[in-house]
PDB file of C-alpha atoms in Angstrom:
ATOM      1  CA  UNK P   1     117.652 108.896 126.625  1.00  0.00           C
ATOM      2  CA  UNK P   2     119.386 112.238 126.470  1.00  0.00           C
ATOM      3  CA  UNK P   3     116.369 114.504 127.996  1.00  0.00           C
ATOM      4  CA  UNK P   4     117.474 116.021 124.736  1.00  0.00           C
ATOM      5  CA  UNK P   5     114.070 117.434 122.353  1.00  0.00           C
ATOM      6  CA  UNK P   6     114.512 116.815 118.696  1.00  0.00           C
ATOM      7  CA  UNK P   7     111.327 119.370 117.835  1.00  0.00           C
ATOM      8  CA  UNK P   8     112.337 121.869 120.441  1.00  0.00           C
ATOM      9  CA  UNK P   9     116.279 121.520 118.307  1.00  0.00           C
ATOM     10  CA  UNK P  10     115.136 121.159 115.589  1.00  0.00           C
ATOM     11  CA  UNK P  11     112.855 124.600 115.866  1.00  0.00           C
ATOM     12  CA  UNK P  12     109.547 122.513 114.867  1.00  0.00           C
ATOM     13  CA  UNK P  13     108.234 124.714 118.087  1.00  0.00           C
ATOM     14  CA  UNK P  14     106.372 127.181 117.388  1.00  0.00           C
ATOM     15  CA  UNK P  15     107.647 131.348 117.700  1.00  0.00           C
ATOM     16  CA  UNK P  16     105.661 134.105 118.086  1.00  0.00           C
ATOM     17  CA  UNK P  17     106.435 134.779 113.869  1.00  0.00           C
ATOM     18  CA  UNK P  18     105.774 130.815 113.134  1.00  0.00           C
ATOM     19  CA  UNK P  19     103.439 128.700 114.689  1.00  0.00           C
ATOM     20  CA  UNK P  20     103.877 125.110 114.827  1.00  0.00           C
ATOM     21  CA  UNK P  21     104.548 122.492 111.764  1.00  0.00           C
ATOM     22  CA  UNK P  22     102.287 119.646 111.638  1.00  0.00           C
ATOM     23  CA  UNK P  23     105.058 118.262 110.158  1.00  0.00           C
ATOM     24  CA  UNK P  24     108.781 118.442 110.281  1.00  0.00           C
ATOM     25  CA  UNK P  25     110.995 116.527 108.055  1.00  0.00           C
ATOM     26  CA  UNK P  26     114.532 117.180 107.147  1.00  0.00           C
ATOM     27  CA  UNK P  27     114.986 119.396 103.675  1.00  0.00           C
ATOM     28  CA  UNK P  28     116.936 117.436 100.983  1.00  0.00           C
ATOM     29  CA  UNK P  29     118.418 120.150  98.205  1.00  0.00           C
ATOM     30  CA  UNK P  30     118.729 118.221  94.104  1.00  0.00           C
ATOM     31  CA  UNK P  31     120.213 116.263  93.332  1.00  0.00           C
ATOM     32  CA  UNK P  32     119.363 114.634  96.790  1.00  0.00           C
ATOM     33  CA  UNK P  33     115.459 113.312  96.911  1.00  0.00           C
ATOM     34  CA  UNK P  34     113.477 113.196 100.705  1.00  0.00           C
ATOM     35  CA  UNK P  35     113.261 110.710 102.236  1.00  0.00           C
ATOM     36  CA  UNK P  36     111.040 110.085 105.036  1.00  0.00           C
ATOM     37  CA  UNK P  37     113.909 108.189 107.513  1.00  0.00           C
ATOM     38  CA  UNK P  38     112.826 110.517 110.147  1.00  0.00           C
ATOM     39  CA  UNK P  39     109.578 112.542 110.182  1.00  0.00           C
ATOM     40  CA  UNK P  40     108.007 114.456 112.647  1.00  0.00           C
ATOM     41  CA  UNK P  41     103.874 114.615 112.759  1.00  0.00           C
ATOM     42  CA  UNK P  42     101.884 116.793 115.012  1.00  0.00           C
ATOM     43  CA  UNK P  43      98.824 115.609 117.116  1.00  0.00           C
ATOM     44  CA  UNK P  44      96.927 117.763 115.241  1.00  0.00           C
ATOM     45  CA  UNK P  45      94.051 117.997 112.830  1.00  0.00           C
ATOM     46  CA  UNK P  46      96.353 118.725 110.056  1.00  0.00           C
ATOM     47  CA  UNK P  47      98.862 116.291 111.341  1.00  0.00           C
ATOM     48  CA  UNK P  48      95.990 113.368 111.101  1.00  0.00           C
ATOM     49  CA  UNK P  49      94.848 114.407 107.785  1.00  0.00           C
ATOM     50  CA  UNK P  50      98.779 114.054 106.552  1.00  0.00           C
ATOM     51  CA  UNK P  51      98.871 110.445 108.255  1.00  0.00           C
ATOM     52  CA  UNK P  52      95.546 109.879 106.970  1.00  0.00           C
ATOM     53  CA  UNK P  53      96.583 110.758 103.008  1.00  0.00           C
ATOM     54  CA  UNK P  54     100.223 109.034 103.764  1.00  0.00           C
ATOM     55  CA  UNK P  55      98.220 105.303 104.655  1.00  0.00           C
ATOM     56  CA  UNK P  56      95.932 105.942 101.721  1.00  0.00           C
ATOM     57  CA  UNK P  57      98.812 105.588  99.695  1.00  0.00           C
ATOM     58  CA  UNK P  58     100.897 102.587 101.707  1.00  0.00           C
ATOM     59  CA  UNK P  59      98.638 100.231  99.854  1.00  0.00           C
ATOM     60  CA  UNK P  60      99.193 101.170  96.053  1.00  0.00           C
ATOM     61  CA  UNK P  61     101.166  97.773  94.717  1.00  0.00           C
ATOM     62  CA  UNK P  62     104.759  98.579  92.716  1.00  0.00           C
ATOM     63  CA  UNK P  63     105.480 102.229  93.670  1.00  0.00           C
ATOM     64  CA  UNK P  64     108.820 104.043  93.796  1.00  0.00           C
ATOM     65  CA  UNK P  65     110.598 102.494  96.530  1.00  0.00           C
ATOM     66  CA  UNK P  66     107.704 101.104  98.354  1.00  0.00           C
ATOM     67  CA  UNK P  67     106.812 103.555 100.907  1.00  0.00           C
ATOM     68  CA  UNK P  68     109.093 106.577  99.768  1.00  0.00           C
ATOM     69  CA  UNK P  69     107.018 107.231  96.607  1.00  0.00           C
ATOM     70  CA  UNK P  70     103.898 107.641  98.665  1.00  0.00           C
ATOM     71  CA  UNK P  71     104.966 109.672 101.392  1.00  0.00           C
ATOM     72  CA  UNK P  72     106.685 111.998  98.421  1.00  0.00           C
ATOM     73  CA  UNK P  73     102.973 112.600  96.825  1.00  0.00           C
ATOM     74  CA  UNK P  74     101.661 113.229 100.430  1.00  0.00           C
ATOM     75  CA  UNK P  75     103.956 116.092 101.080  1.00  0.00           C
ATOM     76  CA  UNK P  76     103.313 117.832  97.506  1.00  0.00           C
ATOM     77  CA  UNK P  77      99.668 117.334  98.107  1.00  0.00           C
ATOM     78  CA  UNK P  78      99.891 119.344 101.755  1.00  0.00           C
ATOM     79  CA  UNK P  79     102.329 122.075 100.138  1.00  0.00           C
ATOM     80  CA  UNK P  80      99.295 122.474  97.607  1.00  0.00           C
ATOM     81  CA  UNK P  81      96.184 122.451  99.603  1.00  0.00           C
ATOM     82  CA  UNK P  82      98.624 125.209 102.239  1.00  0.00           C
ATOM     83  CA  UNK P  83      98.561 127.598  98.929  1.00  0.00           C
ATOM     84  CA  UNK P  84      95.249 127.355  98.304  1.00  0.00           C
ATOM     85  CA  UNK P  85      93.788 127.459 101.101  1.00  0.00           C
ATOM     86  CA  UNK P  86      96.136 131.103 100.879  1.00  0.00           C
ATOM     87  CA  UNK P  87      95.122 132.089  98.103  1.00  0.00           C
ATOM     88  CA  UNK P  88      99.042 132.096  96.878  1.00  0.00           C
ATOM     89  CA  UNK P  89      98.243 129.562  93.189  1.00  0.00           C
ATOM     90  CA  UNK P  90      95.601 129.579  90.794  1.00  0.00           C
ATOM     91  CA  UNK P  91      95.634 125.609  90.363  1.00  0.00           C
ATOM     92  CA  UNK P  92      95.639 122.618  92.937  1.00  0.00           C
ATOM     93  CA  UNK P  93      98.669 120.346  92.649  1.00  0.00           C
ATOM     94  CA  UNK P  94      97.126 117.984  89.714  1.00  0.00           C
ATOM     95  CA  UNK P  95      99.519 114.752  90.160  1.00  0.00           C
ATOM     96  CA  UNK P  96     101.650 115.170  87.587  1.00  0.00           C
ATOM     97  CA  UNK P  97     104.888 113.761  88.977  1.00  0.00           C
ATOM     98  CA  UNK P  98     102.139 111.266  90.454  1.00  0.00           C
ATOM     99  CA  UNK P  99     102.818 109.319  86.544  1.00  0.00           C
ATOM    100  CA  UNK P 100     106.413 108.544  87.906  1.00  0.00           C
ATOM    101  CA  UNK P 101     106.109 106.192  91.445  1.00  0.00           C
ATOM    102  CA  UNK P 102     104.745 103.749  89.628  1.00  0.00           C
ATOM    103  CA  UNK P 103     107.496 101.505  86.495  1.00  0.00           C
ATOM    104  CA  UNK P 104     107.028 102.357  83.060  1.00  0.00           C
ATOM    105  CA  UNK P 105     106.118 100.413  80.926  1.00  0.00           C
ATOM    106  CA  UNK P 106     109.238  98.079  80.486  1.00  0.00           C
ATOM    107  CA  UNK P 107     109.315  97.614  83.880  1.00  0.00           C
ATOM    108  CA  UNK P 108     111.153 100.241  85.781  1.00  0.00           C
ATOM    109  CA  UNK P 109     110.881 103.429  88.528  1.00  0.00           C
ATOM    110  CA  UNK P 110     112.629 106.745  87.050  1.00  0.00           C
ATOM    111  CA  UNK P 111     113.172 107.567  90.427  1.00  0.00           C
ATOM    112  CA  UNK P 112     115.253 110.999  88.175  1.00  0.00           C
ATOM    113  CA  UNK P 113     112.461 112.041  86.288  1.00  0.00           C
ATOM    114  CA  UNK P 114     109.913 111.413  89.784  1.00  0.00           C
ATOM    115  CA  UNK P 115     112.783 114.044  91.754  1.00  0.00           C
ATOM    116  CA  UNK P 116     113.110 116.948  88.978  1.00  0.00           C
ATOM    117  CA  UNK P 117     109.229 116.518  89.042  1.00  0.00           C
ATOM    118  CA  UNK P 118     109.068 116.843  93.020  1.00  0.00           C
ATOM    119  CA  UNK P 119     111.804 119.275  93.512  1.00  0.00           C
ATOM    120  CA  UNK P 120     109.848 121.812  90.669  1.00  0.00           C
ATOM    121  CA  UNK P 121     106.605 121.409  92.101  1.00  0.00           C
ATOM    122  CA  UNK P 122     108.038 121.766  96.563  1.00  0.00           C
ATOM    123  CA  UNK P 123     109.891 125.215  94.864  1.00  0.00           C
ATOM    124  CA  UNK P 124     106.457 126.597  93.120  1.00  0.00           C
ATOM    125  CA  UNK P 125     104.078 125.187  96.507  1.00  0.00           C
ATOM    126  CA  UNK P 126     106.448 126.828  98.831  1.00  0.00           C
ATOM    127  CA  UNK P 127     109.683 128.037  98.064  1.00  0.00           C
ATOM    128  CA  UNK P 128     114.123 126.603  96.902  1.00  0.00           C
ATOM    129  CA  UNK P 129     115.950 124.445  99.868  1.00  0.00           C
ATOM    130  CA  UNK P 130     116.425 125.445 102.641  1.00  0.00           C
ATOM    131  CA  UNK P 131     113.847 129.047 102.287  1.00  0.00           C
ATOM    132  CA  UNK P 132     110.566 126.695 101.959  1.00  0.00           C
ATOM    133  CA  UNK P 133     107.648 128.516 103.718  1.00  0.00           C
ATOM    134  CA  UNK P 134     104.998 125.770 104.289  1.00  0.00           C
ATOM    135  CA  UNK P 135     103.651 126.953 108.175  1.00  0.00           C
ATOM    136  CA  UNK P 136     102.119 122.788 108.062  1.00  0.00           C
ATOM    137  CA  UNK P 137     105.692 121.538 107.591  1.00  0.00           C
ATOM    138  CA  UNK P 138     108.710 122.442 108.236  1.00  0.00           C
ATOM    139  CA  UNK P 139     111.749 121.581 106.283  1.00  0.00           C
ATOM    140  CA  UNK P 140     114.354 120.566 108.327  1.00  0.00           C
ATOM    141  CA  UNK P 141     117.426 122.838 107.086  1.00  0.00           C
ATOM    142  CA  UNK P 142     120.900 119.730 106.811  1.00  0.00           C
ATOM    143  CA  UNK P 143     122.794 122.991 106.964  1.00  0.00           C
ATOM    144  CA  UNK P 144     121.551 123.730 110.697  1.00  0.00           C
ATOM    145  CA  UNK P 145     121.293 119.932 112.079  1.00  0.00           C
ATOM    146  CA  UNK P 146     121.101 117.593 109.950  1.00  0.00           C
ATOM    147  CA  UNK P 147     117.941 114.801 111.538  1.00  0.00           C
ATOM    148  CA  UNK P 148     118.323 112.041 108.594  1.00  0.00           C
ATOM    149  CA  UNK P 149     122.095 112.068 106.622  1.00  0.00           C
ATOM    150  CA  UNK P 150     121.139 108.975 104.909  1.00  0.00           C
ATOM    151  CA  UNK P 151     124.134 106.760 105.244  1.00  0.00           C
ATOM    152  CA  UNK P 152     125.046 105.887 101.307  1.00  0.00           C
ATOM    153  CA  UNK P 153     127.942 106.784  98.552  1.00  0.00           C
ATOM    154  CA  UNK P 154     129.004 109.260 101.166  1.00  0.00           C
ATOM    155  CA  UNK P 155     129.209 107.657 104.028  1.00  0.00           C
ATOM    156  CA  UNK P 156     129.988 109.456 107.609  1.00  0.00           C
ATOM    157  CA  UNK P 157     131.678 111.816 106.323  1.00  0.00           C
ATOM    158  CA  UNK P 158     129.262 114.554 107.465  1.00  0.00           C
ATOM    159  CA  UNK P 159     128.620 115.294 110.725  1.00  0.00           C
ATOM    160  CA  UNK P 160     124.746 115.052 111.670  1.00  0.00           C
ATOM    161  CA  UNK P 161     122.626 114.657 114.574  1.00  0.00           C
ATOM    162  CA  UNK P 162     121.179 111.051 112.969  1.00  0.00           C
ATOM    163  CA  UNK P 163     122.476 108.761 110.866  1.00  0.00           C
ATOM    164  CA  UNK P 164     120.223 107.173 109.211  1.00  0.00           C
ATOM    165  CA  UNK P 165     121.422 103.261 108.063  1.00  0.00           C
ATOM    166  CA  UNK P 166     118.564 103.088 105.754  1.00  0.00           C
ATOM    167  CA  UNK P 167     117.835 100.189 103.072  1.00  0.00           C
ATOM    168  CA  UNK P 168     116.650  96.355 104.161  1.00  0.00           C
ATOM    169  CA  UNK P 169     119.797  94.994 104.656  1.00  0.00           C
ATOM    170  CA  UNK P 170     122.001  96.095 107.632  1.00  0.00           C
ATOM    171  CA  UNK P 171     124.852  94.466 109.696  1.00  0.00           C
ATOM    172  CA  UNK P 172     123.969  95.764 113.149  1.00  0.00           C
ATOM    173  CA  UNK P 173     127.843  95.198 114.296  1.00  0.00           C
ATOM    174  CA  UNK P 174     129.322  96.854 111.556  1.00  0.00           C
ATOM    175  CA  UNK P 175     126.970  99.766 112.090  1.00  0.00           C
ATOM    176  CA  UNK P 176     127.771  99.406 116.064  1.00  0.00           C
ATOM    177  CA  UNK P 177     130.970  99.767 115.250  1.00  0.00           C
ATOM    178  CA  UNK P 178     131.257 102.259 113.170  1.00  0.00           C
ATOM    179  CA  UNK P 179     131.208 104.061 116.336  1.00  0.00           C
ATOM    180  CA  UNK P 180     133.137 102.378 118.513  1.00  0.00           C
ATOM    181  CA  UNK P 181     129.961 100.247 120.709  1.00  0.00           C
ATOM    182  CA  UNK P 182     129.393  96.356 121.551  1.00  0.00           C
ATOM    183  CA  UNK P 183     125.632  95.136 120.705  1.00  0.00           C
ATOM    184  CA  UNK P 184     125.462  94.556 124.388  1.00  0.00           C
ATOM    185  CA  UNK P 185     126.352  98.342 125.790  1.00  0.00           C
ATOM    186  CA  UNK P 186     123.281  99.258 123.278  1.00  0.00           C
ATOM    187  CA  UNK P 187     120.567  98.439 125.930  1.00  0.00           C
ATOM    188  CA  UNK P 188     121.098 100.881 128.694  1.00  0.00           C
ATOM    189  CA  UNK P 189     120.972 104.234 127.967  1.00  0.00           C
ATOM    190  CA  UNK P 190     123.066 105.859 130.787  1.00  0.00           C
ATOM    191  CA  UNK P 191     126.324 103.404 129.068  1.00  0.00           C
ATOM    192  CA  UNK P 192     125.455 105.185 125.937  1.00  0.00           C
ATOM    193  CA  UNK P 193     125.032 108.570 127.665  1.00  0.00           C
ATOM    194  CA  UNK P 194     128.377 107.528 128.890  1.00  0.00           C
ATOM    195  CA  UNK P 195     130.155 106.882 125.947  1.00  0.00           C
ATOM    196  CA  UNK P 196     128.391 109.795 123.540  1.00  0.00           C
ATOM    197  CA  UNK P 197     130.335 112.219 126.480  1.00  0.00           C
ATOM    198  CA  UNK P 198     133.615 110.881 126.294  1.00  0.00           C
TER     199      UNK P 198
END
C-alpha cells in the first residue's frame, strides 16, 4: 500500500560492513519468547535451507505452540551451523532444547523451560539481546522498529510498526475499530493510506 520497504526500514539489506542476512526476525529479550509472526526469508541458499529445516519440523505432532517451537529450533540450528563454520565454538547445538518442545510426562508443555534453554543457547551462539552478531539471522531490535509487537497483556501500549494479534480466535471488527477503521474501508490501499496520514 505505502511503497515502503520493510527490509530497508529494518536494516536487513547489505551494508559495507555487514552482508545481507538470510533470515530477519524481531529479537526478543527475557522474559519474552521468540515469535514467528513476522519473519523475512531471503531467496538464497541459506534462506532456502532455513525453510527446509523448518518444514521438516512442521509435521512434528504436539510441539509447543504448534509452529512456534519448530521455528525456534530452526533458529538454534542455523546459529549453530554458522558458529561451527566460523570456528566460534567447539561443539554444535545438540538439540538439548528440543526436549521441551513436546509435552512432559503429565501432558503439559513447559514453555518457561524451553524459553530459558533457548535464551541461554542463543546467547552462547550469537550474543545477548540487542547485540546478536549472526550474519545469517538478523535479529531486529524492537527498540528501533518493532515489527512484531504481539498484542497480549501489554495491549497496544507500546508503539510498533506492526502489531501482531496472535492466536486463533480473532475479533476482526474489534481489531479494526481499535485503530478507528471499519472493515469496509480496508480493501482500498489508498483509503488506508489516507487514514494513516491523518
